[in-house]
């Protein structure tokens, strides 16, 4: 038995390595790339039907109509007539790379013990070799904001690109925001303790808000004093207090959203982002007046309340957009990591419920980049920005036609192979062989 274990160990390591290995990250761009003839969806609402796009050293140098220039095309030329080119899609408020297998505790780093944890940094737990992260790229999802979960203040997120050896290589914007789970004003009765299982007021709601406010006040007092004693949670609040770090607040209820607006005013917080916002359309005027953007919760969802219209989740983004609110799409919830690859199709659904196609596209490109504070380098196909983009055979917001043929992150052409594509090829071969018999 002992010898059997010795012989089996190398086999297990070999199998595990093959199961977990990700595609090798692409090398730095060495020569110019020119894309000719594609319909370019710039990401800012503009469309160029017959485009000429050139990028060198990871940056876009030309984005124009191909008919407007007759010069020699430099570097590698990709003829893309009949295809479409898009800026890389951005997945905000995501736990991609923090959990690999839900049932394996050792692979779950999305949550930490405690309630007030602004000093917990999700980036150091980010697994750049995650097979789940790898599966985003064939649908054009190339960038994400990696955020923690749990507690009242979950921790600090960072923004990464999805083709890297490790988190240091992946990070685009480190420690960009802290994430808060706002308390609920109502709760469901705990039937296991003999309570009525129906919805009832949360008696601790005001107390929870006071606790959160007190934490902010104590952090401000600590940072303005001599700081003779180290306090990691208070120290981690410095950029928030100075207005240099965003605060993403998860809340759905109408009352909760109004209380968040008041909290932001009292705490003098300038960079607030509302996440989820299921009932935000009811207080859209107040949100607009406060100039707060909204990351709308998963579009492909069922209504939360009995008196909601069946398609409310589908049209939520458009309802807020029509009020002049800056809107992005996020995907937190059940099976969120695997479902993140559906981000473009959420935007596609939004087009069927009010928004035009380019406005919906902005909700997963430039709008999200603005919300995350990275629109100077990402979110649209504009000269000077990172060459993070992809070419699709058809409409990238339609799951029937989003077939990505080439993808680039900072000018590097990345692999579109994943565990899923390998399985697809394997079983296509299998059934192809059966058809021949």
Tab-separated table of C-alpha atoms in Angstrom:
chain	number	residue	atom	x	y	z
A	1	UNK	CA	0.000	0.000	0.000
A	2	UNK	CA	2.859	2.338	0.857
A	3	UNK	CA	4.517	1.726	-2.508
A	4	UNK	CA	1.174	2.244	-4.275
A	5	UNK	CA	0.901	5.713	-2.676
A	6	UNK	CA	4.454	6.586	-3.727
A	7	UNK	CA	3.754	5.616	-7.345
A	8	UNK	CA	0.403	7.366	-7.435
A	9	UNK	CA	1.682	10.740	-6.193
A	10	UNK	CA	3.386	11.732	-9.485
A	11	UNK	CA	0.276	10.655	-11.371
A	12	UNK	CA	-1.949	12.807	-9.163
A	13	UNK	CA	0.341	15.806	-9.557
A	14	UNK	CA	0.325	15.302	-13.334
A	15	UNK	CA	-3.475	15.114	-13.472
A	16	UNK	CA	-3.907	18.105	-11.165
A	17	UNK	CA	-1.438	20.143	-13.202
A	18	UNK	CA	-3.302	19.409	-16.420
A	19	UNK	CA	-6.653	20.217	-14.824
A	20	UNK	CA	-5.497	23.525	-13.356
A	21	UNK	CA	-3.065	24.808	-16.009
A	22	UNK	CA	-4.142	27.989	-17.777
A	23	UNK	CA	-3.081	29.157	-21.221
A	24	UNK	CA	0.364	30.764	-21.161
A	25	UNK	CA	0.048	34.588	-21.051
A	26	UNK	CA	0.859	36.304	-24.315
A	27	UNK	CA	4.223	38.092	-24.743
A	28	UNK	CA	4.511	41.853	-25.100
A	29	UNK	CA	3.482	43.318	-28.442
A	30	UNK	CA	6.554	43.540	-30.693
A	31	UNK	CA	5.146	44.874	-33.959
A	32	UNK	CA	2.228	47.012	-35.044
A	33	UNK	CA	-1.164	45.413	-35.700
A	34	UNK	CA	-3.610	46.838	-38.246
A	35	UNK	CA	-7.273	45.816	-38.371
A	36	UNK	CA	-8.962	46.779	-41.640
A	37	UNK	CA	-12.580	46.836	-42.726
A	38	UNK	CA	-14.410	45.820	-39.524
A	39	UNK	CA	-17.439	47.642	-38.196
A	40	UNK	CA	-15.908	49.352	-35.152
A	41	UNK	CA	-18.123	49.869	-32.120
A	42	UNK	CA	-16.083	52.554	-30.400
A	43	UNK	CA	-17.788	52.199	-26.996
A	44	UNK	CA	-18.794	55.854	-26.682
A	45	UNK	CA	-21.861	55.501	-28.891
A	46	UNK	CA	-20.000	56.010	-32.165
A	47	UNK	CA	-19.826	53.393	-34.925
A	48	UNK	CA	-17.376	53.327	-37.878
A	49	UNK	CA	-18.717	51.023	-40.588
A	50	UNK	CA	-15.441	50.527	-42.499
A	51	UNK	CA	-12.762	51.112	-39.916
A	52	UNK	CA	-8.994	51.263	-39.796
A	53	UNK	CA	-7.532	50.484	-36.366
A	54	UNK	CA	-3.789	50.420	-35.671
A	55	UNK	CA	-2.034	49.806	-32.366
A	56	UNK	CA	1.628	49.698	-31.390
A	57	UNK	CA	3.387	49.075	-28.054
A	58	UNK	CA	0.030	48.216	-26.497
A	59	UNK	CA	-1.626	51.547	-27.365
A	60	UNK	CA	-4.132	52.571	-30.018
A	61	UNK	CA	-2.486	54.914	-32.523
A	62	UNK	CA	-5.146	55.120	-35.244
A	63	UNK	CA	-8.922	54.753	-35.116
A	64	UNK	CA	-10.520	56.132	-38.263
A	65	UNK	CA	-12.573	55.418	-41.362
A	66	UNK	CA	-10.579	53.222	-43.749
A	67	UNK	CA	-11.906	55.270	-46.655
A	68	UNK	CA	-10.198	58.392	-45.288
A	69	UNK	CA	-6.635	57.120	-45.684
A	70	UNK	CA	-4.645	55.451	-48.442
A	71	UNK	CA	-1.359	54.970	-46.590
A	72	UNK	CA	0.547	51.712	-46.315
A	73	UNK	CA	-0.694	49.536	-43.465
A	74	UNK	CA	2.034	48.807	-40.910
A	75	UNK	CA	2.865	45.546	-39.169
A	76	UNK	CA	0.537	42.548	-39.073
A	77	UNK	CA	-2.613	43.223	-41.090
A	78	UNK	CA	-5.916	41.576	-40.130
A	79	UNK	CA	-8.544	41.747	-42.864
A	80	UNK	CA	-11.821	41.954	-40.936
A	81	UNK	CA	-14.426	42.972	-43.487
A	82	UNK	CA	-17.852	41.726	-42.438
A	83	UNK	CA	-16.704	41.407	-38.808
A	84	UNK	CA	-17.076	43.656	-35.765
A	85	UNK	CA	-14.475	45.069	-33.384
A	86	UNK	CA	-15.238	46.096	-29.795
A	87	UNK	CA	-13.390	47.405	-26.743
A	88	UNK	CA	-12.861	44.655	-24.170
A	89	UNK	CA	-15.871	44.156	-21.915
A	90	UNK	CA	-15.440	44.986	-18.221
A	91	UNK	CA	-16.934	42.913	-15.376
A	92	UNK	CA	-17.302	45.092	-12.224
A	93	UNK	CA	-17.957	43.914	-8.650
A	94	UNK	CA	-16.817	40.381	-9.449
A	95	UNK	CA	-15.312	37.536	-7.419
A	96	UNK	CA	-13.560	36.025	-10.436
A	97	UNK	CA	-10.255	34.505	-9.368
A	98	UNK	CA	-11.219	34.421	-5.686
A	99	UNK	CA	-13.098	31.111	-5.799
A	100	UNK	CA	-12.276	28.198	-8.077
A	101	UNK	CA	-14.565	25.435	-6.785
A	102	UNK	CA	-17.393	26.387	-4.417
A	103	UNK	CA	-17.372	23.022	-2.654
A	104	UNK	CA	-13.624	23.172	-1.927
A	105	UNK	CA	-13.050	25.494	1.033
A	106	UNK	CA	-9.336	25.801	0.318
A	107	UNK	CA	-10.109	27.434	-3.059
A	108	UNK	CA	-12.538	30.010	-1.584
A	109	UNK	CA	-10.984	33.400	-0.740
A	110	UNK	CA	-13.927	35.728	-1.306
A	111	UNK	CA	-14.804	36.314	2.364
A	112	UNK	CA	-12.941	36.889	5.649
A	113	UNK	CA	-14.045	36.716	9.291
A	114	UNK	CA	-15.242	40.010	10.737
A	115	UNK	CA	-17.608	42.854	9.914
A	116	UNK	CA	-15.555	46.015	9.304
A	117	UNK	CA	-12.684	44.996	7.038
A	118	UNK	CA	-11.539	47.826	4.729
A	119	UNK	CA	-7.960	46.574	5.135
A	120	UNK	CA	-8.720	43.190	3.516
A	121	UNK	CA	-7.293	43.384	-0.016
A	122	UNK	CA	-8.867	41.039	-2.551
A	123	UNK	CA	-5.983	41.415	-5.009
A	124	UNK	CA	-3.500	39.353	-3.000
A	125	UNK	CA	-5.899	36.380	-3.127
A	126	UNK	CA	-6.565	36.726	-6.866
A	127	UNK	CA	-5.700	33.569	-8.805
A	128	UNK	CA	-4.521	34.665	-12.244
A	129	UNK	CA	-4.425	31.009	-13.360
A	130	UNK	CA	-8.092	30.360	-12.615
A	131	UNK	CA	-9.786	28.263	-15.277
A	132	UNK	CA	-12.981	30.224	-14.598
A	133	UNK	CA	-11.230	33.520	-15.419
A	134	UNK	CA	-9.821	31.961	-18.577
A	135	UNK	CA	-13.330	31.106	-19.790
A	136	UNK	CA	-14.339	34.797	-19.872
A	137	UNK	CA	-12.088	35.690	-22.773
A	138	UNK	CA	-13.854	33.801	-25.622
A	139	UNK	CA	-16.886	36.065	-25.016
A	140	UNK	CA	-14.858	39.293	-24.981
A	141	UNK	CA	-14.802	39.842	-21.197
A	142	UNK	CA	-11.174	40.908	-20.759
A	143	UNK	CA	-11.087	43.096	-17.621
A	144	UNK	CA	-12.680	42.856	-14.172
A	145	UNK	CA	-12.952	44.550	-10.810
A	146	UNK	CA	-12.156	41.848	-8.256
A	147	UNK	CA	-14.186	42.522	-5.107
A	148	UNK	CA	-14.497	40.752	-1.744
A	149	UNK	CA	-17.760	39.628	-0.136
A	150	UNK	CA	-19.189	39.342	3.370
A	151	UNK	CA	-19.315	41.556	6.453
A	152	UNK	CA	-20.550	45.124	6.642
A	153	UNK	CA	-17.388	46.479	5.009
A	154	UNK	CA	-16.167	43.561	2.898
A	155	UNK	CA	-12.760	44.942	1.984
A	156	UNK	CA	-10.945	46.548	-0.915
A	157	UNK	CA	-11.197	45.656	-4.608
A	158	UNK	CA	-8.671	45.985	-7.439
A	159	UNK	CA	-8.996	46.009	-11.225
A	160	UNK	CA	-7.215	43.378	-13.317
A	161	UNK	CA	-6.813	42.210	-16.899
A	162	UNK	CA	-7.475	38.562	-17.644
A	163	UNK	CA	-4.160	37.367	-19.121
A	164	UNK	CA	-1.384	37.230	-16.543
A	165	UNK	CA	1.091	35.000	-14.715
A	166	UNK	CA	0.147	36.321	-11.276
A	167	UNK	CA	-1.785	39.100	-9.565
A	168	UNK	CA	1.147	41.497	-9.809
A	169	UNK	CA	1.114	41.153	-13.606
A	170	UNK	CA	-2.694	41.266	-13.765
A	171	UNK	CA	-3.381	44.408	-11.751
A	172	UNK	CA	-4.378	47.558	-13.635
A	173	UNK	CA	-5.589	49.653	-10.703
A	174	UNK	CA	-4.720	48.520	-7.205
A	175	UNK	CA	-7.081	49.067	-4.251
A	176	UNK	CA	-9.556	51.122	-6.268
A	177	UNK	CA	-12.544	50.968	-3.880
A	178	UNK	CA	-13.938	49.653	-0.620
A	179	UNK	CA	-17.184	47.662	-0.666
A	180	UNK	CA	-20.020	48.044	1.828
A	181	UNK	CA	-23.080	45.862	2.319
A	182	UNK	CA	-25.732	48.317	3.507
A	183	UNK	CA	-28.026	46.943	6.263
A	184	UNK	CA	-31.589	45.986	5.325
A	185	UNK	CA	-34.528	47.851	6.842
A	186	UNK	CA	-36.589	44.639	6.783
A	187	UNK	CA	-35.827	41.018	7.470
A	188	UNK	CA	-37.518	37.643	7.248
A	189	UNK	CA	-38.537	35.875	10.412
A	190	UNK	CA	-36.260	33.085	11.578
A	191	UNK	CA	-38.669	30.141	11.469
A	192	UNK	CA	-36.077	27.864	13.085
A	193	UNK	CA	-36.359	30.026	16.216
A	194	UNK	CA	-40.158	30.023	16.197
A	195	UNK	CA	-40.563	33.435	14.523
A	196	UNK	CA	-43.142	34.253	11.869
A	197	UNK	CA	-41.374	33.529	8.550
A	198	UNK	CA	-42.900	36.617	6.906
A	199	UNK	CA	-41.176	39.964	6.225
A	200	UNK	CA	-40.951	42.328	9.191
A	201	UNK	CA	-39.052	45.513	10.136
A	202	UNK	CA	-35.428	45.044	11.120
A	203	UNK	CA	-35.221	46.419	14.654
A	204	UNK	CA	-31.431	46.705	14.350
A	205	UNK	CA	-31.464	48.768	11.159
A	206	UNK	CA	-30.829	52.173	12.714
A	207	UNK	CA	-28.287	50.660	15.082
A	208	UNK	CA	-26.375	49.111	12.170
A	209	UNK	CA	-26.251	52.470	10.364
A	210	UNK	CA	-24.980	54.187	13.526
A	211	UNK	CA	-22.256	51.535	13.855
A	212	UNK	CA	-21.154	52.187	10.290
A	213	UNK	CA	-21.206	55.965	10.773
A	214	UNK	CA	-19.255	55.639	14.008
A	215	UNK	CA	-16.611	53.585	12.234
A	216	UNK	CA	-16.166	56.306	9.604
A	217	UNK	CA	-16.039	59.005	12.308
A	218	UNK	CA	-13.521	57.056	14.387
A	219	UNK	CA	-11.347	56.429	11.307
A	220	UNK	CA	-11.402	60.148	10.507
A	221	UNK	CA	-10.422	60.999	14.088
A	222	UNK	CA	-7.656	58.390	14.102
A	223	UNK	CA	-6.191	59.640	10.817
A	224	UNK	CA	-6.195	63.253	12.022
A	225	UNK	CA	-4.338	62.351	15.238
A	226	UNK	CA	-0.797	61.178	16.076
A	227	UNK	CA	-1.570	57.478	15.268
A	228	UNK	CA	0.651	56.236	18.081
A	229	UNK	CA	-1.041	52.837	17.957
A	230	UNK	CA	-1.355	50.953	14.686
A	231	UNK	CA	-4.931	50.316	13.561
A	232	UNK	CA	-5.134	48.572	10.182
A	233	UNK	CA	-8.880	49.097	9.545
A	234	UNK	CA	-8.685	52.833	10.300
A	235	UNK	CA	-5.462	53.246	8.320
A	236	UNK	CA	-7.090	51.558	5.308
A	237	UNK	CA	-9.747	54.304	5.306
A	238	UNK	CA	-7.279	57.096	4.506
A	239	UNK	CA	-7.883	57.209	0.753
A	240	UNK	CA	-11.644	57.077	1.301
A	241	UNK	CA	-11.517	59.978	3.773
A	242	UNK	CA	-9.254	61.929	1.386
A	243	UNK	CA	-11.687	61.363	-1.502
A	244	UNK	CA	-9.158	59.333	-3.499
A	245	UNK	CA	-10.915	55.971	-3.248
A	246	UNK	CA	-14.440	55.032	-4.284
A	247	UNK	CA	-17.056	53.491	-2.009
A	248	UNK	CA	-19.257	50.835	-3.604
A	249	UNK	CA	-22.425	50.272	-1.573
A	250	UNK	CA	-24.694	47.279	-2.157
A	251	UNK	CA	-28.370	48.051	-1.518
A	252	UNK	CA	-31.720	47.334	-3.186
A	253	UNK	CA	-34.494	48.908	-1.101
A	254	UNK	CA	-35.974	52.355	-1.685
A	255	UNK	CA	-35.493	53.419	1.948
A	256	UNK	CA	-31.965	52.028	2.022
A	257	UNK	CA	-30.977	53.996	-1.082
A	258	UNK	CA	-32.329	57.244	0.352
A	259	UNK	CA	-30.422	56.575	3.589
A	260	UNK	CA	-27.238	55.963	1.584
A	261	UNK	CA	-27.602	59.360	-0.062
A	262	UNK	CA	-27.932	60.940	3.378
A	263	UNK	CA	-24.974	58.925	4.707
A	264	UNK	CA	-22.795	60.082	1.791
A	265	UNK	CA	-23.733	63.707	2.479
A	266	UNK	CA	-23.018	63.430	6.215
A	267	UNK	CA	-19.675	61.704	5.644
A	268	UNK	CA	-18.733	64.053	2.780
A	269	UNK	CA	-18.131	61.103	0.457
A	270	UNK	CA	-17.753	62.190	-3.156
A	271	UNK	CA	-17.069	58.908	-4.953
A	272	UNK	CA	-20.097	56.735	-4.188
A	273	UNK	CA	-21.350	53.922	-6.440
A	274	UNK	CA	-24.673	52.183	-5.843
A	275	UNK	CA	-24.507	48.441	-6.535
A	276	UNK	CA	-27.608	46.337	-7.213
A	277	UNK	CA	-30.221	49.061	-6.800
A	278	UNK	CA	-33.253	46.876	-7.456
A	279	UNK	CA	-35.661	49.676	-6.451
A	280	UNK	CA	-33.429	52.504	-7.643
A	281	UNK	CA	-35.886	53.436	-10.415
A	282	UNK	CA	-38.327	54.575	-7.701
A	283	UNK	CA	-35.869	57.194	-6.441
A	284	UNK	CA	-34.077	57.880	-9.719
A	285	UNK	CA	-34.481	61.660	-9.441
A	286	UNK	CA	-32.739	61.703	-6.063
A	287	UNK	CA	-29.915	59.493	-7.357
A	288	UNK	CA	-29.463	61.723	-10.392
A	289	UNK	CA	-29.408	64.862	-8.218
A	290	UNK	CA	-26.682	63.297	-6.067
A	291	UNK	CA	-24.715	62.406	-9.235
A	292	UNK	CA	-24.279	58.789	-8.144
A	293	UNK	CA	-23.749	56.059	-10.777
A	294	UNK	CA	-25.466	52.682	-10.511
A	295	UNK	CA	-24.167	49.208	-11.268
A	296	UNK	CA	-27.444	47.454	-12.032
A	297	UNK	CA	-27.785	43.917	-10.706
A	298	UNK	CA	-27.948	40.874	-12.970
A	299	UNK	CA	-30.291	41.521	-15.892
A	300	UNK	CA	-31.211	37.847	-16.315
A	301	UNK	CA	-33.101	37.589	-13.036
A	302	UNK	CA	-36.624	36.965	-11.804
A	303	UNK	CA	-38.632	39.796	-10.205
A	304	UNK	CA	-38.013	40.019	-6.447
A	305	UNK	CA	-41.505	41.094	-5.410
A	306	UNK	CA	-44.954	39.758	-6.210
A	307	UNK	CA	-46.275	43.073	-7.566
A	308	UNK	CA	-43.295	43.665	-9.887
A	309	UNK	CA	-43.741	43.444	-13.620
A	310	UNK	CA	-42.260	40.232	-15.017
A	311	UNK	CA	-39.643	42.086	-17.082
A	312	UNK	CA	-38.519	44.624	-14.475
A	313	UNK	CA	-34.956	43.214	-14.209
A	314	UNK	CA	-34.662	43.377	-18.014
A	315	UNK	CA	-35.611	47.043	-18.287
A	316	UNK	CA	-34.089	48.318	-15.018
A	317	UNK	CA	-30.924	49.600	-16.688
A	318	UNK	CA	-32.886	51.538	-19.297
A	319	UNK	CA	-35.229	53.048	-16.679
A	320	UNK	CA	-32.220	54.535	-14.880
A	321	UNK	CA	-30.384	55.469	-18.084
A	322	UNK	CA	-33.446	57.369	-19.312
A	323	UNK	CA	-33.239	59.510	-16.160
A	324	UNK	CA	-29.692	60.565	-17.039
A	325	UNK	CA	-27.953	58.278	-14.517
A	326	UNK	CA	-24.587	56.730	-15.419
A	327	UNK	CA	-25.361	52.995	-15.593
A	328	UNK	CA	-23.156	49.906	-15.746
A	329	UNK	CA	-24.046	46.216	-15.510
A	330	UNK	CA	-22.796	43.823	-12.827
A	331	UNK	CA	-23.352	40.134	-12.193
A	332	UNK	CA	-23.137	39.333	-8.460
A	333	UNK	CA	-25.341	36.543	-7.117
A	334	UNK	CA	-25.759	32.834	-7.613
A	335	UNK	CA	-23.081	31.220	-9.806
A	336	UNK	CA	-21.723	34.711	-10.445
A	337	UNK	CA	-18.229	33.720	-11.524
A	338	UNK	CA	-19.339	31.278	-14.207
A	339	UNK	CA	-22.171	33.573	-15.311
A	340	UNK	CA	-19.817	36.528	-15.814
A	341	UNK	CA	-19.158	35.295	-19.351
A	342	UNK	CA	-22.797	36.243	-20.096
A	343	UNK	CA	-22.111	39.944	-19.500
A	344	UNK	CA	-22.455	40.875	-23.208
A	345	UNK	CA	-25.772	39.041	-23.399
A	346	UNK	CA	-27.116	41.013	-20.431
A	347	UNK	CA	-26.390	44.122	-22.482
A	348	UNK	CA	-28.101	42.469	-25.438
A	349	UNK	CA	-31.230	41.947	-23.353
A	350	UNK	CA	-31.178	45.627	-22.366
A	351	UNK	CA	-31.410	46.495	-26.074
A	352	UNK	CA	-34.696	44.590	-26.288
A	353	UNK	CA	-36.138	46.628	-23.414
A	354	UNK	CA	-35.589	50.255	-24.354
A	355	UNK	CA	-31.902	51.036	-24.905
A	356	UNK	CA	-30.340	51.221	-28.345
A	357	UNK	CA	-27.452	48.860	-29.067
A	358	UNK	CA	-24.625	51.366	-28.630
A	359	UNK	CA	-26.046	52.691	-25.348
A	360	UNK	CA	-26.290	49.123	-24.041
A	361	UNK	CA	-22.717	48.496	-25.174
A	362	UNK	CA	-21.543	51.493	-23.137
A	363	UNK	CA	-22.990	49.802	-20.021
A	364	UNK	CA	-20.284	47.126	-20.233
A	365	UNK	CA	-17.505	49.292	-21.680
A	366	UNK	CA	-17.112	53.069	-21.308
A	367	UNK	CA	-19.785	53.610	-18.636
A	368	UNK	CA	-18.243	50.912	-16.467
A	369	UNK	CA	-14.759	52.300	-17.107
A	370	UNK	CA	-15.957	55.723	-15.914
A	371	UNK	CA	-17.536	54.213	-12.802
A	372	UNK	CA	-14.281	52.370	-12.013
A	373	UNK	CA	-12.118	55.407	-12.797
A	374	UNK	CA	-10.178	53.742	-15.631
A	375	UNK	CA	-11.764	55.499	-18.626
A	376	UNK	CA	-8.466	57.251	-19.400
A	377	UNK	CA	-7.038	53.910	-20.586
A	378	UNK	CA	-9.973	51.534	-21.153
A	379	UNK	CA	-13.614	51.362	-22.166
A	380	UNK	CA	-13.477	52.688	-25.720
A	381	UNK	CA	-11.477	52.471	-28.946
A	382	UNK	CA	-9.795	55.872	-28.875
A	383	UNK	CA	-6.264	56.932	-29.747
A	384	UNK	CA	-3.949	56.799	-26.726
A	385	UNK	CA	-5.928	54.173	-24.846
A	386	UNK	CA	-4.850	50.591	-24.224
A	387	UNK	CA	-5.304	48.243	-27.164
A	388	UNK	CA	-7.639	45.991	-25.179
A	389	UNK	CA	-10.162	44.861	-27.764
A	390	UNK	CA	-11.509	41.917	-29.728
A	391	UNK	CA	-12.879	40.977	-33.133
A	392	UNK	CA	-16.167	39.089	-33.399
A	393	UNK	CA	-17.631	37.408	-36.461
A	394	UNK	CA	-20.984	38.990	-35.618
A	395	UNK	CA	-22.901	41.056	-33.058
A	396	UNK	CA	-21.083	40.529	-29.739
A	397	UNK	CA	-24.258	41.267	-27.730
A	398	UNK	CA	-26.060	38.329	-29.336
A	399	UNK	CA	-25.139	34.868	-28.053
A	400	UNK	CA	-25.888	33.401	-31.500
A	401	UNK	CA	-23.323	35.537	-33.300
A	402	UNK	CA	-20.685	36.460	-30.697
A	403	UNK	CA	-17.849	34.353	-32.080
A	404	UNK	CA	-14.566	35.958	-31.080
A	405	UNK	CA	-11.796	35.328	-33.609
A	406	UNK	CA	-9.042	37.563	-32.161
A	407	UNK	CA	-8.592	39.256	-28.808
A	408	UNK	CA	-5.914	41.605	-27.520
A	409	UNK	CA	-5.055	42.880	-24.049
A	410	UNK	CA	-2.720	45.898	-24.069
A	411	UNK	CA	-1.750	44.950	-27.626
A	412	UNK	CA	-0.889	41.336	-26.779
A	413	UNK	CA	-2.850	38.775	-28.801
A	414	UNK	CA	-4.201	36.369	-26.212
A	415	UNK	CA	-5.257	32.743	-26.475
A	416	UNK	CA	-8.979	32.056	-26.740
A	417	UNK	CA	-8.559	28.438	-25.721
A	418	UNK	CA	-10.048	27.312	-22.414
A	419	UNK	CA	-11.134	24.140	-20.673
A	420	UNK	CA	-14.565	24.599	-22.278
A	421	UNK	CA	-13.218	25.006	-25.819
A	422	UNK	CA	-11.033	21.940	-25.360
A	423	UNK	CA	-14.049	19.901	-24.254
A	424	UNK	CA	-16.087	21.261	-27.165
A	425	UNK	CA	-13.462	20.125	-29.671
A	426	UNK	CA	-13.159	16.756	-27.968
A	427	UNK	CA	-16.876	15.994	-28.211
A	428	UNK	CA	-17.246	17.458	-31.691
A	429	UNK	CA	-14.614	14.915	-32.738
A	430	UNK	CA	-16.446	12.185	-30.826
A	431	UNK	CA	-19.806	12.780	-32.450
A	432	UNK	CA	-18.153	13.381	-35.803
A	433	UNK	CA	-16.614	9.916	-35.583
A	434	UNK	CA	-19.991	8.397	-34.704
A	435	UNK	CA	-21.588	10.023	-37.745
A	436	UNK	CA	-19.019	8.384	-40.033
A	437	UNK	CA	-19.834	4.862	-38.789
